[in-house]
mmCIF file of C-alpha atoms in Angstrom:
data_model
loop_
_atom_site.group_PDB
_atom_site.id
_atom_site.type_symbol
_atom_site.label_atom_id
_atom_site.label_comp_id
_atom_site.label_asym_id
_atom_site.label_seq_id
_atom_site.Cartn_x
_atom_site.Cartn_y
_atom_site.Cartn_z
ATOM 1 C CA MET A 1 61.442 -35.524 16.895
ATOM 2 C CA PHE A 2 57.989 -34.095 16.210
ATOM 3 C CA ASP A 3 56.866 -31.014 18.037
ATOM 4 C CA LYS A 4 53.909 -32.287 20.066
ATOM 5 C CA GLN A 5 52.478 -28.901 20.979
ATOM 6 C CA PRO A 6 51.481 -27.801 17.453
ATOM 7 C CA PHE A 7 50.122 -31.296 16.724
ATOM 8 C CA SER A 8 47.971 -31.261 19.855
ATOM 9 C CA THR A 9 46.704 -27.815 18.889
ATOM 10 C CA VAL A 10 45.736 -29.101 15.452
ATOM 11 C CA MET A 11 43.974 -32.103 16.970
ATOM 12 C CA LYS A 12 42.111 -29.831 19.333
ATOM 13 C CA ALA A 13 40.978 -27.703 16.407
ATOM 14 C CA CYS A 14 39.979 -30.764 14.366
ATOM 15 C CA GLY A 15 37.972 -32.113 17.258
ATOM 16 C CA LEU A 16 36.122 -28.868 17.682
ATOM 17 C CA LEU A 17 35.487 -28.512 13.944
ATOM 18 C CA GLU A 18 34.253 -32.123 13.766
ATOM 19 C CA LYS A 19 31.796 -31.391 16.539
ATOM 20 C CA GLU A 20 30.824 -28.244 14.673
ATOM 21 C CA ALA A 21 30.069 -30.280 11.557
ATOM 22 C CA LEU A 22 27.957 -32.755 13.539
ATOM 23 C CA ASP A 23 25.984 -29.871 15.013
ATOM 24 C CA ILE A 24 25.144 -28.190 11.673
ATOM 25 C CA ALA A 25 21.812 -29.995 11.302
ATOM 26 C CA ALA A 26 20.825 -28.995 14.822
ATOM 27 C CA GLU A 27 21.878 -25.414 14.126
ATOM 28 C CA HIS A 28 19.565 -25.254 11.111
ATOM 29 C CA LEU A 29 16.724 -26.240 13.386
ATOM 30 C CA GLU A 30 17.790 -23.579 15.877
ATOM 31 C CA LEU A 31 17.833 -20.993 13.079
ATOM 32 C CA ASP A 32 14.285 -21.949 12.108
ATOM 33 C CA VAL A 33 13.141 -21.499 15.709
ATOM 34 C CA VAL A 34 14.721 -18.031 15.872
ATOM 35 C CA LEU A 35 13.311 -16.992 12.483
ATOM 36 C CA GLN A 36 9.871 -18.281 13.372
ATOM 37 C CA ALA A 37 9.790 -16.173 16.527
ATOM 38 C CA ILE A 38 11.006 -13.059 14.679
ATOM 39 C CA CYS A 39 8.537 -13.468 11.811
ATOM 40 C CA GLU A 40 5.587 -14.159 14.069
ATOM 41 C CA GLU A 41 6.391 -11.091 16.176
ATOM 42 C CA ILE A 42 6.647 -8.879 13.080
ATOM 43 C CA GLU A 43 3.416 -10.316 11.705
ATOM 44 C CA SER A 44 1.667 -9.658 15.007
ATOM 45 C CA VAL A 45 3.027 -6.157 15.687
ATOM 46 C CA PHE A 46 2.388 -4.820 12.172
ATOM 47 C CA SER A 47 -0.627 -6.995 11.277
ATOM 48 C CA PHE A 48 1.079 -8.179 8.075
ATOM 49 C CA ASP A 49 -0.384 -11.059 6.075
ATOM 50 C CA PHE A 50 3.045 -12.561 5.494
ATOM 51 C CA VAL A 51 6.720 -12.193 6.391
ATOM 52 C CA ALA A 52 9.713 -13.727 4.605
ATOM 53 C CA VAL A 53 13.394 -13.803 5.589
ATOM 54 C CA GLN A 54 16.153 -13.872 2.984
ATOM 55 C CA LEU A 55 19.766 -14.513 4.014
ATOM 56 C CA ILE A 56 22.965 -13.917 2.083
ATOM 57 C CA ARG A 57 25.190 -16.925 1.450
ATOM 58 C CA PRO A 58 28.581 -15.247 0.844
ATOM 59 C CA GLN A 59 30.340 -18.424 -0.229
ATOM 60 C CA GLU A 60 27.895 -18.777 -3.143
ATOM 61 C CA ASN A 61 27.209 -15.055 -3.628
ATOM 62 C CA ILE A 62 23.454 -15.569 -3.512
ATOM 63 C CA ILE A 63 20.546 -14.416 -1.389
ATOM 64 C CA GLU A 64 17.951 -17.050 -0.542
ATOM 65 C CA THR A 65 14.540 -17.159 1.122
ATOM 66 C CA VAL A 66 15.022 -19.330 4.211
ATOM 67 C CA TYR A 67 11.833 -18.771 6.185
ATOM 68 C CA GLY A 68 8.342 -17.460 5.608
ATOM 69 C CA THR A 69 4.901 -17.165 7.168
ATOM 70 C CA GLY A 70 1.545 -17.246 5.415
ATOM 71 C CA PHE A 71 1.804 -17.840 1.681
ATOM 72 C CA ALA A 72 5.536 -16.937 1.845
ATOM 73 C CA ARG A 73 6.182 -20.440 3.192
ATOM 74 C CA ASP A 74 6.093 -21.667 -0.411
ATOM 75 C CA TRP A 75 9.094 -19.477 -1.304
ATOM 76 C CA CYS A 76 11.539 -21.236 1.048
ATOM 77 C CA GLY A 77 14.231 -23.110 -0.836
ATOM 78 C CA ARG A 78 12.811 -21.919 -4.166
ATOM 79 C CA ALA A 79 13.675 -18.228 -4.257
ATOM 80 C CA LYS A 80 17.445 -17.882 -4.765
ATOM 81 C CA HIS A 81 19.093 -14.984 -6.567
ATOM 82 C CA TYR A 82 22.648 -14.188 -7.560
ATOM 83 C CA ILE A 83 24.042 -10.952 -6.122
ATOM 84 C CA ALA A 84 25.262 -9.369 -9.346
ATOM 85 C CA GLU A 85 27.405 -6.224 -9.277
ATOM 86 C CA ASP A 86 25.386 -4.719 -12.131
ATOM 87 C CA GLU A 87 22.196 -3.200 -10.650
ATOM 88 C CA GLN A 88 20.363 -3.885 -13.899
ATOM 89 C CA LEU A 89 20.802 -7.619 -13.279
ATOM 90 C CA GLN A 90 19.836 -7.603 -9.600
ATOM 91 C CA ASP A 91 16.679 -9.153 -8.211
ATOM 92 C CA ILE A 92 14.798 -6.985 -5.690
ATOM 93 C CA GLN A 93 16.243 -8.870 -2.689
ATOM 94 C CA ALA A 94 19.803 -8.619 -4.013
ATOM 95 C CA ASN A 95 19.284 -4.937 -4.742
ATOM 96 C CA ILE A 96 17.994 -4.184 -1.236
ATOM 97 C CA ALA A 97 20.946 -6.100 0.231
ATOM 98 C CA GLN A 98 23.326 -3.975 -1.847
ATOM 99 C CA SER A 99 21.671 -0.559 -1.518
ATOM 100 C CA GLY A 100 20.551 -0.785 2.121
ATOM 101 C CA LEU A 101 17.383 1.129 1.252
ATOM 102 C CA VAL A 102 13.930 0.430 2.638
ATOM 103 C CA GLU A 103 11.383 0.124 -0.181
ATOM 104 C CA ILE A 104 7.590 0.041 -0.233
ATOM 105 C CA ILE A 105 6.292 -1.439 -3.476
ATOM 106 C CA SER A 106 2.801 -2.233 -4.735
ATOM 107 C CA GLY A 107 2.250 -3.879 -8.090
ATOM 108 C CA TRP A 108 5.055 -4.485 -10.577
ATOM 109 C CA ASP A 109 8.720 -3.534 -10.307
ATOM 110 C CA ASN A 110 11.382 -4.300 -12.928
ATOM 111 C CA ARG A 111 13.501 -6.066 -10.303
ATOM 112 C CA PHE A 112 10.832 -8.690 -9.705
ATOM 113 C CA ASP A 113 11.028 -12.151 -11.204
ATOM 114 C CA ARG A 114 8.238 -12.126 -13.815
ATOM 115 C CA TRP A 115 7.504 -15.846 -13.500
ATOM 116 C CA VAL A 116 7.242 -15.687 -9.698
ATOM 117 C CA TYR A 117 5.200 -12.473 -9.918
ATOM 118 C CA ASP A 118 2.641 -14.045 -12.261
ATOM 119 C CA ALA A 119 2.639 -17.565 -10.793
ATOM 120 C CA TYR A 120 2.063 -16.375 -7.225
ATOM 121 C CA LYS A 121 -0.275 -13.503 -8.205
ATOM 122 C CA HIS A 122 1.896 -10.795 -6.664
ATOM 123 C CA LYS A 123 0.036 -8.097 -8.583
ATOM 124 C CA LYS A 124 -2.302 -7.587 -5.618
ATOM 125 C CA TYR A 125 0.472 -7.396 -2.996
ATOM 126 C CA ASN A 126 1.510 -4.285 -1.102
ATOM 127 C CA ARG A 127 4.986 -4.985 0.322
ATOM 128 C CA VAL A 128 7.913 -3.529 2.184
ATOM 129 C CA PHE A 129 11.517 -4.683 1.737
ATOM 130 C CA VAL A 130 13.985 -4.043 4.554
ATOM 131 C CA PRO A 131 17.704 -4.873 4.914
ATOM 132 C CA ILE A 132 18.799 -6.869 7.971
ATOM 133 C CA VAL A 133 21.591 -4.672 9.350
ATOM 134 C CA LEU A 134 24.103 -6.100 11.811
ATOM 135 C CA ALA A 135 26.165 -3.607 13.844
ATOM 136 C CA GLN A 136 29.426 -4.523 15.597
ATOM 137 C CA ASP A 137 32.130 -2.563 17.387
ATOM 138 C CA VAL A 138 35.896 -2.944 16.871
ATOM 139 C CA ASN A 139 35.862 -6.028 19.122
ATOM 140 C CA CYS A 140 33.080 -7.626 17.025
ATOM 141 C CA ASP A 141 30.614 -7.221 19.892
ATOM 142 C CA PHE A 142 27.029 -6.609 18.793
ATOM 143 C CA GLN A 143 25.669 -3.075 19.046
ATOM 144 C CA ASP A 144 22.013 -2.027 19.333
ATOM 145 C CA ASP A 145 22.174 1.499 20.770
ATOM 146 C CA TRP A 146 22.385 3.126 17.319
ATOM 147 C CA ILE A 147 18.846 1.963 16.502
ATOM 148 C CA ARG A 148 17.322 4.311 19.093
ATOM 149 C CA SER A 149 18.262 7.430 17.117
ATOM 150 C CA LEU A 150 17.819 7.235 13.346
ATOM 151 C CA ASP A 151 17.383 9.736 10.555
ATOM 152 C CA TRP A 152 15.390 8.839 7.483
ATOM 153 C CA SER A 153 14.464 10.547 4.241
ATOM 154 C CA ILE A 154 12.661 9.773 1.001
ATOM 155 C CA GLU A 155 15.267 8.709 -1.542
ATOM 156 C CA ALA A 156 12.965 8.088 -4.525
ATOM 157 C CA SER A 157 9.275 7.945 -5.364
ATOM 158 C CA SER A 158 7.517 6.805 -8.527
ATOM 159 C CA GLU A 159 4.099 5.685 -9.692
ATOM 160 C CA ASN A 160 2.645 4.437 -12.968
ATOM 161 C CA SER A 161 -0.160 2.200 -14.210
ATOM 162 C CA ASP A 162 1.787 -0.959 -13.273
ATOM 163 C CA GLY A 163 2.819 -0.097 -9.745
ATOM 164 C CA LYS A 164 4.046 2.285 -7.085
ATOM 165 C CA ARG A 165 7.449 2.562 -5.352
ATOM 166 C CA LEU A 166 8.787 4.541 -2.408
ATOM 167 C CA ALA A 167 12.459 4.220 -1.392
ATOM 168 C CA ILE A 168 13.625 5.364 2.044
ATOM 169 C CA LYS A 169 17.179 5.954 3.218
ATOM 170 C CA VAL A 170 17.776 5.204 6.913
ATOM 171 C CA ALA A 171 20.978 6.046 8.802
ATOM 172 C CA PRO A 172 22.203 6.633 12.375
ATOM 173 C CA ALA A 173 21.455 10.173 13.529
ATOM 174 C CA ILE A 174 25.020 10.425 14.866
ATOM 175 C CA PRO A 175 27.955 9.045 12.797
ATOM 176 C CA LEU A 176 29.568 6.052 14.494
ATOM 177 C CA SER A 177 33.208 5.788 13.446
ATOM 178 C CA GLU A 178 33.967 2.689 15.537
ATOM 179 C CA THR A 179 30.904 0.707 14.484
ATOM 180 C CA SER A 180 30.790 -1.441 11.363
ATOM 181 C CA PHE A 181 27.528 -2.257 9.604
ATOM 182 C CA THR A 182 26.950 -5.431 7.613
ATOM 183 C CA ILE A 183 23.805 -6.393 5.728
ATOM 184 C CA ILE A 184 23.258 -10.122 6.269
ATOM 185 C CA GLY A 185 19.938 -10.433 4.467
ATOM 186 C CA THR A 186 16.521 -8.880 3.967
ATOM 187 C CA ILE A 187 12.996 -9.103 5.297
ATOM 188 C CA GLU A 188 9.979 -8.828 3.026
ATOM 189 C CA ALA A 189 6.564 -8.317 4.562
ATOM 190 C CA GLY A 190 3.198 -7.026 3.506
ATOM 191 C CA TYR A 191 -0.419 -7.522 2.635
ATOM 192 C CA ASN A 192 -2.206 -9.445 -0.081
ATOM 193 C CA ASP A 193 -4.511 -6.466 -0.514
ATOM 194 C CA LEU A 194 -3.487 -3.230 -2.230
ATOM 195 C CA GLY A 195 -5.954 -1.380 -0.031
ATOM 196 C CA SER A 196 -3.851 -2.063 3.078
ATOM 197 C CA GLU A 197 -1.408 0.839 3.370
ATOM 198 C CA ILE A 198 2.224 0.654 4.427
ATOM 199 C CA THR A 199 3.336 4.100 5.569
ATOM 200 C CA SER A 200 6.915 5.390 5.646
ATOM 201 C CA GLU A 201 6.734 5.442 9.430
ATOM 202 C CA LYS A 202 5.676 1.792 9.570
ATOM 203 C CA ALA A 203 8.491 0.843 7.192
ATOM 204 C CA VAL A 204 11.082 2.604 9.384
ATOM 205 C CA GLU A 205 9.710 0.905 12.506
ATOM 206 C CA LEU A 206 10.103 -2.432 10.725
ATOM 207 C CA TYR A 207 13.707 -1.470 9.890
ATOM 208 C CA LYS A 208 14.350 -0.877 13.606
ATOM 209 C CA LYS A 209 12.765 -4.145 14.702
ATOM 210 C CA THR A 210 14.678 -6.021 12.006
ATOM 211 C CA ALA A 211 17.987 -4.473 13.100
ATOM 212 C CA LEU A 212 17.274 -5.484 16.707
ATOM 213 C CA SER A 213 16.874 -9.072 15.495
ATOM 214 C CA ALA A 214 20.053 -9.105 13.379
ATOM 215 C CA SER A 215 22.398 -10.372 16.100
ATOM 216 C CA LYS A 216 19.981 -13.193 17.032
ATOM 217 C CA ILE A 217 19.989 -14.357 13.413
ATOM 218 C CA TYR A 218 23.728 -13.945 12.926
ATOM 219 C CA GLN A 219 24.563 -16.040 15.988
ATOM 220 C CA MET A 220 22.800 -18.972 14.324
ATOM 221 C CA LEU A 221 24.883 -18.732 11.128
ATOM 222 C CA LEU A 222 28.007 -20.745 10.333
ATOM 223 C CA PRO A 223 30.465 -17.787 10.061
ATOM 224 C CA TYR A 224 29.695 -16.788 13.655
ATOM 225 C CA LYS A 225 29.937 -20.408 14.837
ATOM 226 C CA LEU A 226 33.336 -20.830 13.159
ATOM 227 C CA LEU A 227 34.569 -17.555 14.670
ATOM 228 C CA ALA A 228 33.503 -18.719 18.111
ATOM 229 C CA THR A 229 35.272 -22.061 17.537
ATOM 230 C CA THR A 230 38.464 -20.271 16.463
ATOM 231 C CA LYS A 231 38.432 -18.158 19.617
ATOM 232 C CA VAL A 232 38.128 -21.316 21.748
ATOM 233 C CA VAL A 233 41.069 -22.945 19.932
ATOM 234 C CA GLN A 234 43.233 -19.847 20.354
ATOM 235 C CA SER A 235 42.463 -19.706 24.047
#
């Protein structure tokens, strides 16, 4: 005789996963709605000319531009970069996702894609790159309190005839042993005019606002949806 209980459990899981698959298209639309709201708020608060969101796709080990405002709309679906372990091979987005640093860059940087830089006339851009940091406690519940008290310091600064770079390290003011931090992507924002300044303080404020948006973004992604489905099956 077959054991009906395990079979019914499997069927329940299959039914939920089938529904999950049917809802993927709708979830992409939901993600776009969330990203649009986040980008428009950032653009409004900081008076940026453009904002772009890059998300990590762990299963493919790439980081991809998934949403943009202004001229960054053209980057969606086109800008994909492999997250290489060797820093020398990393694109700027992959490097920010790995290092967790906040960087303000005007002009050229060796981590830029030369073709994209020239084709889209990035020479005149003044930009800030910020990691999207998701914080969770031991129960995987989202945490935002840590954002209220942050320490930051200048990690590196350089300038030459081709461009200028300022790297900022941001961390919780108080160590949080029971909180895990995961970088799920990056946000790039800025001006198409080198005369428009991005200060360290503005960059850190963008880091905070980005971190506050991390859980909203993550809840739209497939890993979170699958985790929620698994919890329902187990219950």
